[in-house]
Every structure is written in structure tokens, then in C-alpha cells.
mmCIF file with all atom_site columns, C-alpha atoms in Angstrom:
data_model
loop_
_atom_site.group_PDB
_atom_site.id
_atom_site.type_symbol
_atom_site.label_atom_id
_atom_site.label_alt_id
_atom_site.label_comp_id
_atom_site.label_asym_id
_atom_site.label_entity_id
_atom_site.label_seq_id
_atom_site.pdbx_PDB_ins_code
_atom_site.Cartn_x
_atom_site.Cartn_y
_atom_site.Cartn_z
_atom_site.occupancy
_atom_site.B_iso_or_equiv
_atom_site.pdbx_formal_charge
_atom_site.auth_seq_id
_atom_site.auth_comp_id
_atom_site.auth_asym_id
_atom_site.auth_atom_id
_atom_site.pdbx_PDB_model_num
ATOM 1   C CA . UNK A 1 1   ? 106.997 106.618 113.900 1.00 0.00 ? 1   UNK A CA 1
ATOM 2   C CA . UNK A 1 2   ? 103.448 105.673 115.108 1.00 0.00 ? 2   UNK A CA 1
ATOM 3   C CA . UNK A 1 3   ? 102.692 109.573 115.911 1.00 0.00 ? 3   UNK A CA 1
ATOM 4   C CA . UNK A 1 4   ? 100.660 110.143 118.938 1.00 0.00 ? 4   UNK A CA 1
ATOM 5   C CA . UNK A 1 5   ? 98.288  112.924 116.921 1.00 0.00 ? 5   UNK A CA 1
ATOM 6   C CA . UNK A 1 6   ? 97.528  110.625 114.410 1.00 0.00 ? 6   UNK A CA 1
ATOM 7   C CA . UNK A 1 7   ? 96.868  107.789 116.049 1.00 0.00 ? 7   UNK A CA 1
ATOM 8   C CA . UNK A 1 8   ? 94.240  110.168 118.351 1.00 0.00 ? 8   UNK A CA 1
ATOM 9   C CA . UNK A 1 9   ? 92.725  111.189 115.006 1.00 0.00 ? 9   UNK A CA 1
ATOM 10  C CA . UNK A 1 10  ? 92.436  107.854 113.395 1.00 0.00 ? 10  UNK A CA 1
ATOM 11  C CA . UNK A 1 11  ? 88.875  106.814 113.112 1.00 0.00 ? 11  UNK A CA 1
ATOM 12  C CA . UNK A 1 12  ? 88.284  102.887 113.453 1.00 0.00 ? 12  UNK A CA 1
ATOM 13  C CA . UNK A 1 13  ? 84.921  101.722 111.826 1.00 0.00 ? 13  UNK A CA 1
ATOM 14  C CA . UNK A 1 14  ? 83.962  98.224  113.525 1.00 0.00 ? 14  UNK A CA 1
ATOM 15  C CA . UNK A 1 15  ? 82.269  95.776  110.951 1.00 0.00 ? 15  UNK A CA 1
ATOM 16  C CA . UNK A 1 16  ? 82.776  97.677  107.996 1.00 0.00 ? 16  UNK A CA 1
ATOM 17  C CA . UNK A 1 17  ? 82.648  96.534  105.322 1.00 0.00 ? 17  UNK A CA 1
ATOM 18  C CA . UNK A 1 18  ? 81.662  93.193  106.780 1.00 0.00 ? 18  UNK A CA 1
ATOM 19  C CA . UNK A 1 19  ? 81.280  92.046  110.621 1.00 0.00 ? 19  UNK A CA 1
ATOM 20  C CA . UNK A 1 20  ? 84.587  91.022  112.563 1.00 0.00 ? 20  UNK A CA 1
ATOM 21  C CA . UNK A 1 21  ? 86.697  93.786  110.784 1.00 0.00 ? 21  UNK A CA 1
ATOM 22  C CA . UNK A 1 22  ? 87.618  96.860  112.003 1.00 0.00 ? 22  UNK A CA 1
ATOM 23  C CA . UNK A 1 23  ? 88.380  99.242  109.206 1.00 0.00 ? 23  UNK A CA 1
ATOM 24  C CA . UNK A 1 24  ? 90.929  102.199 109.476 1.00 0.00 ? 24  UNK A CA 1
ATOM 25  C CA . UNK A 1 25  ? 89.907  105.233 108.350 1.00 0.00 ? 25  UNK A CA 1
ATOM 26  C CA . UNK A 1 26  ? 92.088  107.833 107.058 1.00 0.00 ? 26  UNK A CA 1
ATOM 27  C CA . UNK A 1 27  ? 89.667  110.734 106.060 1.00 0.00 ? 27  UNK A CA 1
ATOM 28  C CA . UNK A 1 28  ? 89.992  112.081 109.721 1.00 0.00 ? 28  UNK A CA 1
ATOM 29  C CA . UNK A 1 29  ? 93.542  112.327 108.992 1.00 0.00 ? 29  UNK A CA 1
ATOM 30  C CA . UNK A 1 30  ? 93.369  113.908 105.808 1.00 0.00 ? 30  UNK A CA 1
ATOM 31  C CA . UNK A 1 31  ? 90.476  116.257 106.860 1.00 0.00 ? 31  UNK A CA 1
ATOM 32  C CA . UNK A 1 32  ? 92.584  117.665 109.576 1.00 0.00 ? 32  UNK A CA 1
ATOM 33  C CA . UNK A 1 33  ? 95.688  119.793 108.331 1.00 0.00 ? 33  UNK A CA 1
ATOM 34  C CA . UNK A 1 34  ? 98.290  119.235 111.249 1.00 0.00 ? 34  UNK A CA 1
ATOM 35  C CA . UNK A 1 35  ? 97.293  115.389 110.285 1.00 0.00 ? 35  UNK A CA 1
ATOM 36  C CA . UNK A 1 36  ? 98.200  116.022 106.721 1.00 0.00 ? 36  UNK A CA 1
ATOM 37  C CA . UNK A 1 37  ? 101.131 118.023 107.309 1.00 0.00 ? 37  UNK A CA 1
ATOM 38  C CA . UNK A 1 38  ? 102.849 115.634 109.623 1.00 0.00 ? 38  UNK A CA 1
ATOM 39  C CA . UNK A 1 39  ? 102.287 112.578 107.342 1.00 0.00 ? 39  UNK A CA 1
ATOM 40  C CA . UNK A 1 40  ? 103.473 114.322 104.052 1.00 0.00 ? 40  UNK A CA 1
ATOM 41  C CA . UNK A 1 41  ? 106.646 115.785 106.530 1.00 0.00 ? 41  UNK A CA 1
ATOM 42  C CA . UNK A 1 42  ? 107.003 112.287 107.636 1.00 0.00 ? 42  UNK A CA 1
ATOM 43  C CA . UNK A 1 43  ? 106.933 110.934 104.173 1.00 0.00 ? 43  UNK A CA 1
ATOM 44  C CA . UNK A 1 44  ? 109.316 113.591 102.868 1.00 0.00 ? 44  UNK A CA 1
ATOM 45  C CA . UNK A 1 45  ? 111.922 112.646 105.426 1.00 0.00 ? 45  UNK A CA 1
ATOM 46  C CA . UNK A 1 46  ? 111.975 109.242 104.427 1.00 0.00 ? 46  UNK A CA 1
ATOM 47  C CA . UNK A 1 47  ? 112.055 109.704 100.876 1.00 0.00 ? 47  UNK A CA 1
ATOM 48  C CA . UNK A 1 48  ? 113.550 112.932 99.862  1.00 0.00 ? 48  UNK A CA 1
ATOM 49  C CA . UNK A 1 49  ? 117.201 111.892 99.472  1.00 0.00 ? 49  UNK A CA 1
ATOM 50  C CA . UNK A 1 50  ? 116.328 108.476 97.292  1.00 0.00 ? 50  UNK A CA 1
ATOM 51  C CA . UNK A 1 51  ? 116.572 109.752 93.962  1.00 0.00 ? 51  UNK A CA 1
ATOM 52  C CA . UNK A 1 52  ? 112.598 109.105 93.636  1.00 0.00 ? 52  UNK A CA 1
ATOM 53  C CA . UNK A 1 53  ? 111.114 110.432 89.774  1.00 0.00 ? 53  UNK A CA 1
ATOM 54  C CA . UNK A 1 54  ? 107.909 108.815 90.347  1.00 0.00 ? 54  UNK A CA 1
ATOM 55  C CA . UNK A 1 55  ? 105.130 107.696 92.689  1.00 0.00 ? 55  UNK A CA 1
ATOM 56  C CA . UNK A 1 56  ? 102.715 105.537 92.069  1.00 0.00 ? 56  UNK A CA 1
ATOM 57  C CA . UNK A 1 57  ? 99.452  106.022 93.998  1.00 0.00 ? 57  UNK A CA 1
ATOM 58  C CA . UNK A 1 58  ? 97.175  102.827 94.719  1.00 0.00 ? 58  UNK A CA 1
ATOM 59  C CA . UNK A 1 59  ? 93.858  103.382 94.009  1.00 0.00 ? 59  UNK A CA 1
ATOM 60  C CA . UNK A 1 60  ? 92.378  105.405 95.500  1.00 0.00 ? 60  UNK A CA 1
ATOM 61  C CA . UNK A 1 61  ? 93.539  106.705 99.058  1.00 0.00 ? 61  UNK A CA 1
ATOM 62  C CA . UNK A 1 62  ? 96.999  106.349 97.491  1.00 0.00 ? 62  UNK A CA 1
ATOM 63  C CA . UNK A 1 63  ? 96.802  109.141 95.213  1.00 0.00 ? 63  UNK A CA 1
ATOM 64  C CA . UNK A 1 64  ? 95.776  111.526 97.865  1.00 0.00 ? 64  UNK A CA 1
ATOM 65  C CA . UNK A 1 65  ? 99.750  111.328 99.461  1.00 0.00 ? 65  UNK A CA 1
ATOM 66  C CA . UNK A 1 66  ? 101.196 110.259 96.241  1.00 0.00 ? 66  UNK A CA 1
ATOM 67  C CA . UNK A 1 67  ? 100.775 113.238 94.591  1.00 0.00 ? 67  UNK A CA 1
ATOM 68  C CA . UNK A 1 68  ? 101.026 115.402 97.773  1.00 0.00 ? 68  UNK A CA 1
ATOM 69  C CA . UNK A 1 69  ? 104.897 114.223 98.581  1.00 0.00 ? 69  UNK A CA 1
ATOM 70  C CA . UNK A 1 70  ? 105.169 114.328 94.519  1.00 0.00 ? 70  UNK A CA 1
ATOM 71  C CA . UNK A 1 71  ? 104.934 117.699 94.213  1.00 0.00 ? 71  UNK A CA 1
ATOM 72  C CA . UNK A 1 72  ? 107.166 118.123 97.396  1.00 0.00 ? 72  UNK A CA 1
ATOM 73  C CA . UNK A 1 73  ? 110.329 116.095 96.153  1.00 0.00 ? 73  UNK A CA 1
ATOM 74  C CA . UNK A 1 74  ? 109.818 116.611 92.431  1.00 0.00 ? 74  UNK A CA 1
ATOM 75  C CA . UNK A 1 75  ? 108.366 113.705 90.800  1.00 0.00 ? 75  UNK A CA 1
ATOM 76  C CA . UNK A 1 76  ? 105.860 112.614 88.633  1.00 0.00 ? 76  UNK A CA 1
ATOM 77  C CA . UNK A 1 77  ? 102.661 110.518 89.535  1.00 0.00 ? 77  UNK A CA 1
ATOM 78  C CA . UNK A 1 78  ? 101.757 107.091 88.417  1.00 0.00 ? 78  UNK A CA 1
ATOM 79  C CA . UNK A 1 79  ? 98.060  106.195 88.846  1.00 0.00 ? 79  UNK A CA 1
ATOM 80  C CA . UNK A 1 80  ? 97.706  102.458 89.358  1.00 0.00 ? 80  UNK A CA 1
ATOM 81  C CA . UNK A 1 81  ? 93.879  101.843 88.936  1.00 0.00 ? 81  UNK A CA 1
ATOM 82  C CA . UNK A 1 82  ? 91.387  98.842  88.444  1.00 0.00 ? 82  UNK A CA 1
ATOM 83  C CA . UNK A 1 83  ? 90.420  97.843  84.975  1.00 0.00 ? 83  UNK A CA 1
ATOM 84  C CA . UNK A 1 84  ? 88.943  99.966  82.765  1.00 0.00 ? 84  UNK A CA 1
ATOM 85  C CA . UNK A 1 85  ? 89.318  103.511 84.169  1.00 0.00 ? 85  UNK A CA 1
ATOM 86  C CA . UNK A 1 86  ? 92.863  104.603 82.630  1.00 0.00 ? 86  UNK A CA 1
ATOM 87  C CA . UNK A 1 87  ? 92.115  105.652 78.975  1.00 0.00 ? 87  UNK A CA 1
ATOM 88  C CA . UNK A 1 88  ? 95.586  105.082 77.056  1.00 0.00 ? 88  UNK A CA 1
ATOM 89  C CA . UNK A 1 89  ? 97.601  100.901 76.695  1.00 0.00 ? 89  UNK A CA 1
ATOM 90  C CA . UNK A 1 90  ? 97.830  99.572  80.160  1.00 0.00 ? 90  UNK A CA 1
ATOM 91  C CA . UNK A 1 91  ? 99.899  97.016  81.369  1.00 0.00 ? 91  UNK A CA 1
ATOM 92  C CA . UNK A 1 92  ? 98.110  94.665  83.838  1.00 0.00 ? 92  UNK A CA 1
ATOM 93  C CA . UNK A 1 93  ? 98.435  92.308  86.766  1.00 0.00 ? 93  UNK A CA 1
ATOM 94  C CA . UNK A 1 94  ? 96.022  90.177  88.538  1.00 0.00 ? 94  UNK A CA 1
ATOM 95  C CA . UNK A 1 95  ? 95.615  88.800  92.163  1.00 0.00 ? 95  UNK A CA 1
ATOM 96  C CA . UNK A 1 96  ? 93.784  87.105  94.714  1.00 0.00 ? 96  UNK A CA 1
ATOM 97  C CA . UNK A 1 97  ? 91.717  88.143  97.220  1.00 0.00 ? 97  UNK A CA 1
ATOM 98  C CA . UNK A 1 98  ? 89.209  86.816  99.640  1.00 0.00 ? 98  UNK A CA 1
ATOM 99  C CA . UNK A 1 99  ? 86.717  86.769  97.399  1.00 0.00 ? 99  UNK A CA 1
ATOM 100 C CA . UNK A 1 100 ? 88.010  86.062  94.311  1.00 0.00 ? 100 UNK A CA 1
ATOM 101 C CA . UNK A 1 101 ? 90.981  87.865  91.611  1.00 0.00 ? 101 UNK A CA 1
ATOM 102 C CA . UNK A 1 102 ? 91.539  91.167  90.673  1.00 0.00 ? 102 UNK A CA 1
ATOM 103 C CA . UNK A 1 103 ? 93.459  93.586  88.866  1.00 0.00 ? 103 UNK A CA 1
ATOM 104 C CA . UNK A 1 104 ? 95.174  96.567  88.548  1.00 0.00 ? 104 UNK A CA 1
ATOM 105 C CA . UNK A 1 105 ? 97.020  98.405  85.644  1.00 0.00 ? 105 UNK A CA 1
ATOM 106 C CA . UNK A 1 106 ? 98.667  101.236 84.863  1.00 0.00 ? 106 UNK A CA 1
ATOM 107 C CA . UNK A 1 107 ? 99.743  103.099 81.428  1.00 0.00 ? 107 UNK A CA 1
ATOM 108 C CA . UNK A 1 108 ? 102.556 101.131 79.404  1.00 0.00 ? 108 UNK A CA 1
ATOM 109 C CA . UNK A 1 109 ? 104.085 104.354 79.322  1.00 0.00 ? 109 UNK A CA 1
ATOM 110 C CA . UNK A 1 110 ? 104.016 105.235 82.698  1.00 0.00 ? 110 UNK A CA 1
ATOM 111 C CA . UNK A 1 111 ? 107.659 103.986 84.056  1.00 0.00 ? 111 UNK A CA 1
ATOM 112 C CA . UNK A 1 112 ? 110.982 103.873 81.984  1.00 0.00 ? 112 UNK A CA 1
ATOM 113 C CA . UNK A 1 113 ? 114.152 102.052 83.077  1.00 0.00 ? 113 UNK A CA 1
ATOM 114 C CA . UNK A 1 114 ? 115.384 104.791 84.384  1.00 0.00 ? 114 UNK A CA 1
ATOM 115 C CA . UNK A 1 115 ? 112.871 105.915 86.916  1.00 0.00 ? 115 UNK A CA 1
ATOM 116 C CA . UNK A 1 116 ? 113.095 105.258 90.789  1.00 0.00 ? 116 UNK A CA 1
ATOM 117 C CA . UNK A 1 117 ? 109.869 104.295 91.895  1.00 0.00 ? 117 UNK A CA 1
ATOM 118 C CA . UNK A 1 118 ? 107.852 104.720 95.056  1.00 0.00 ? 118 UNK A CA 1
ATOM 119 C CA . UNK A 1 119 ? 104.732 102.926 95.551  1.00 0.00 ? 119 UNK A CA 1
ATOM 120 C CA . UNK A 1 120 ? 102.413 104.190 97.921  1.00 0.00 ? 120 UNK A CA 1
ATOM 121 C CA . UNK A 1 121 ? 98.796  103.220 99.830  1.00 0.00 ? 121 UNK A CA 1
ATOM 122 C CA . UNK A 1 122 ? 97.034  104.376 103.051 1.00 0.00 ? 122 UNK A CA 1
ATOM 123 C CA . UNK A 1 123 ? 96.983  100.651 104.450 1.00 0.00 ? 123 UNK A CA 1
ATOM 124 C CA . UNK A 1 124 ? 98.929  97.029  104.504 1.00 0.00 ? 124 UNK A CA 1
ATOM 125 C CA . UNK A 1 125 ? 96.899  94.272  106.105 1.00 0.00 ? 125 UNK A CA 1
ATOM 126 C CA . UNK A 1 126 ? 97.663  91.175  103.752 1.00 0.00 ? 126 UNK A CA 1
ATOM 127 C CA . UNK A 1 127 ? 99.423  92.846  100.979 1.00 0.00 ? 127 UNK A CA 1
ATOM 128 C CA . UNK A 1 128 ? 97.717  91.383  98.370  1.00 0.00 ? 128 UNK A CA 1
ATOM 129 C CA . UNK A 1 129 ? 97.045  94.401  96.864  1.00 0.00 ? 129 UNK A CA 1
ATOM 130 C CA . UNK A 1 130 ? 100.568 95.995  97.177  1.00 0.00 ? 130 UNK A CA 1
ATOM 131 C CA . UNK A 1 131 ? 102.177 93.216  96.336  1.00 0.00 ? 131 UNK A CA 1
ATOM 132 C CA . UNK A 1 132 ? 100.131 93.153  92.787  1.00 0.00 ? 132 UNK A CA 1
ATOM 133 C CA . UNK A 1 133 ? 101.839 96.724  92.231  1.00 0.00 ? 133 UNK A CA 1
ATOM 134 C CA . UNK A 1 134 ? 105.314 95.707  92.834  1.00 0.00 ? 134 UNK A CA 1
ATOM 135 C CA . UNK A 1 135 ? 105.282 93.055  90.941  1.00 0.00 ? 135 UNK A CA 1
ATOM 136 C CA . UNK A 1 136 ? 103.797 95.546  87.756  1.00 0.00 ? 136 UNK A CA 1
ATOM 137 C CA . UNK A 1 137 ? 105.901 98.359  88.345  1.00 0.00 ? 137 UNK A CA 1
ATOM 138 C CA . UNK A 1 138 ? 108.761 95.250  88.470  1.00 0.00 ? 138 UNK A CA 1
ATOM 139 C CA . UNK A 1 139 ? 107.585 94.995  84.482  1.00 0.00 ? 139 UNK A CA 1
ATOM 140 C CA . UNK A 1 140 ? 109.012 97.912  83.645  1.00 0.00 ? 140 UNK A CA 1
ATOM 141 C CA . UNK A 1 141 ? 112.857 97.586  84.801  1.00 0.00 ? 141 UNK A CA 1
ATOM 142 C CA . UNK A 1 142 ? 112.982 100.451 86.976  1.00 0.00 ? 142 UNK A CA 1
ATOM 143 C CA . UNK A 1 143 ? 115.947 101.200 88.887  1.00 0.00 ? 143 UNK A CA 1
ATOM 144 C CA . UNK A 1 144 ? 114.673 100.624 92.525  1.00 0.00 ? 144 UNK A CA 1
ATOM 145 C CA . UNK A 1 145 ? 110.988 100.043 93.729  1.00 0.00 ? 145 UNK A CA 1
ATOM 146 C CA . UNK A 1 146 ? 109.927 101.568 97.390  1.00 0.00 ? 146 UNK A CA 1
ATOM 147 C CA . UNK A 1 147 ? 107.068 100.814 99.437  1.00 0.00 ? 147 UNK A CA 1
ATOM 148 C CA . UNK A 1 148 ? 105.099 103.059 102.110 1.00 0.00 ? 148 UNK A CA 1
ATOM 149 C CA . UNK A 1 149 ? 101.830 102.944 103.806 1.00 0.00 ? 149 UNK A CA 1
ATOM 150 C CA . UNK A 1 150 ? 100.281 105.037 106.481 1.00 0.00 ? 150 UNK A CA 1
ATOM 151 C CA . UNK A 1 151 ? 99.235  102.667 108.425 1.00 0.00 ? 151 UNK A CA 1
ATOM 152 C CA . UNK A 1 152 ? 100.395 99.132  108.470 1.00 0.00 ? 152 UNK A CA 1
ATOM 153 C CA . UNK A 1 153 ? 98.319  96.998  110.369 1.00 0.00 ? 153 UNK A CA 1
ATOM 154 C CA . UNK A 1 154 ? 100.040 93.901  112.928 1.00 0.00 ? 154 UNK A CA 1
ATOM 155 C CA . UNK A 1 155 ? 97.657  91.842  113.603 1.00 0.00 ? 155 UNK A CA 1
ATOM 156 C CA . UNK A 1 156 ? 98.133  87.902  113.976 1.00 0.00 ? 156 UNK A CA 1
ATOM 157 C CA . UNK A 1 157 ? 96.834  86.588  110.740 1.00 0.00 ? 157 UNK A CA 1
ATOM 158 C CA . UNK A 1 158 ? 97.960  89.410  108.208 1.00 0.00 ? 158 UNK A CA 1
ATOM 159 C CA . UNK A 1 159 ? 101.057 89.231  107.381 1.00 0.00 ? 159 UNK A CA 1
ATOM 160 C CA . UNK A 1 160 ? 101.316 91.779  104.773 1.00 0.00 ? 160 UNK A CA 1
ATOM 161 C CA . UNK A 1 161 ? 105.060 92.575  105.056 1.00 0.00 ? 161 UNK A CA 1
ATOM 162 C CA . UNK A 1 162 ? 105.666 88.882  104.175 1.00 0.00 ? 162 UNK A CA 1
ATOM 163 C CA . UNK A 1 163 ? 104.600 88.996  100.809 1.00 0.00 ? 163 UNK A CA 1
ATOM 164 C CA . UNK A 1 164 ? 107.372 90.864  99.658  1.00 0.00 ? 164 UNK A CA 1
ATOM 165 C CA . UNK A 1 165 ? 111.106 89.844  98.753  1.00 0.00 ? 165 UNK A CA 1
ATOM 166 C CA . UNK A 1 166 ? 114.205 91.568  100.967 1.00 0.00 ? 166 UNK A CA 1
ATOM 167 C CA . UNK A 1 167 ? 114.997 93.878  97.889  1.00 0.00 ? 167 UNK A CA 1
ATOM 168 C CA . UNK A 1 168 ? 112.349 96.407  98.430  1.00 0.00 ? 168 UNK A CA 1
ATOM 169 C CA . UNK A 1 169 ? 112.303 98.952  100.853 1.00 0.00 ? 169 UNK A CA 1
ATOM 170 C CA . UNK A 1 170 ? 109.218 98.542  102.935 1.00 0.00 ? 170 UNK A CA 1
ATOM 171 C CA . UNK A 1 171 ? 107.943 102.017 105.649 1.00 0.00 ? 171 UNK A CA 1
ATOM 172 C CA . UNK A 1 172 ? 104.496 102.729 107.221 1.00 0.00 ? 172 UNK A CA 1
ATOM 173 C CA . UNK A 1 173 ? 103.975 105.560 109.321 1.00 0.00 ? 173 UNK A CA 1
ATOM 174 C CA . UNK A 1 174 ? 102.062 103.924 111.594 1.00 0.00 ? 174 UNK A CA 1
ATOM 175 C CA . UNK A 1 175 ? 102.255 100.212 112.584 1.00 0.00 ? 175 UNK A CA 1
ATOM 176 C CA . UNK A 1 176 ? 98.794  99.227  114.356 1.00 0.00 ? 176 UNK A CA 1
#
């Protein structure tokens, strides 16, 4: 799609959090409502005829459009959050990172067989992350898994795409 508008309103913070990266910032999106109303439009297009009963929202920019298009299609929300912070049984799965492993989890109860699943975040650079919640979500049997980010980022070196298997569904709104 890579939308003129939201590319202009993209903020790009160099050396945060640590020198040599340039981090995307998706508050000046969100903050503006033409911004938000083209990317939850956008999302809706893509999504609205795939039979989708829940979305699960990466922590924490990911709930911001996950429940947005949620509402919009009819479907619930998954939260998929670190350790700790969801208050019910979780089911669990860990990952590396640059600097070490971590984790994510969501409630055992949160996905049937029967659901259609969307996962969502605001950015792919090495998919590490994502790739942790497909492979969770994949716990649970559903009947398909999709992928979407805002922003997916191209640079040599990342390669988050990669990561996954041909049987999911992978869209990003804008490819950077």
C-alpha cells in the first residue's frame, strides 16, 4: 500500500533505543485521525471477508489496531502479553532476541479450534517476536492464522518475513 500520508506522518527516532537504529514511531500515526482512519480502512479491506473471530494484539502497539479493526469486523480480542501481566492460566512461548530469551503468553482459554485468527503488531524487522505468536496461537489448533503489521521494515539484514512458513498469510501496510 505504502500510503503517501502515512509515510509523511511517520516519525523516525535515530538511535533509539540504542545508537545505529532508527526506530519507527507510530504515535504520530495514531495521534492523527485521517492516519488512524486510513490504516484501520486499510486493515478492514484486507481482512473483512476472511472469516476472522479473533485478533490477537502484540503487546503493546498491537492492541491499539487489534481491537480497533475488532470491533469493525466483529471479533473478539486476544491480548498476547509478557509474563506475568495476564491474571487467569496462560499458555507460553519463549524466544530469542539480541539480548537474550523472552516470552510471551496468552490465556489457555483464549483461542478454540474453531476460531480464525489474526495476529497483529505495528512493526516486523526480524520477526522474532511475531514469529513467537504464531507459533502459540499454532497451540491451539485454530483454523487459519494471519499476520499484519503496519509497517514492515526491508532493510538488508532483517529478514523478518523469512521466519515464517508459506502457510500463513503475511500483509504490512507499509513496507520501509
Amino acid at each position: 500500500m505504502n500510503s503517501k500520508m502515512l509515510i509523511d506522518h511517520l516519525r523516525t527516532v535515530p538511535d533509539w533505543p540504542i545508537k545505529g537504529v532508527n526506530f519507527r514511531d507510530i504515535t504520530t500515526l495514531l495521534k492523527d485521525p485521517k492516519c488512524l482512519k486510513e490504516i484501520n480502512d486499510e486493515m478492514y479491506e484486507l481482512y473483512c471477508d476472511k472469516g476472522i473471530t479473533k485478533i490477537a494484539g502484540i503487546e503493546s502497539r498491537g492492541f491499539i489496531m487489534a481491537s480497533a479493526l475488532a470491533i469493525r469486523i466483529g471479533a473478539g480480542v486476544v491480548l498476547c502479553r509478557k509474563p506475568g501481566k495476564l491474571p487467569c492460566p496462560t499458555v507460553q512461548q519463549s524466544y530469542a532476541k539480541e539480548y537474550g530469551i523472552d516470552t510471551i503468553e496468552i490465556h489457555k482459554d483464549a483461542i478454540t479450534p474453531d476460531d480464525v485468527v489474526l495476529l497483529h503488531d505495528d512493526l516486523l524487522a526480524t520477526g522474532g517476536t511475531m514469529q513467537a505468536a504464531y507459533k502459540l496461537v499454532k497451540k491451539f489448533h485454530p483454523k487459519k492464522i494471519y499476520c499484519n503489521f503496519i509497517i514492515e521494515l526491508m532493510s538488508e539484514g532483517l529478514n523478518g518475513r523469512e521466519k515464517f512458513d508459506n502457510e500463513v498469510e503475511i500483509t504490512s501496510l507499509l513496507k520501509l
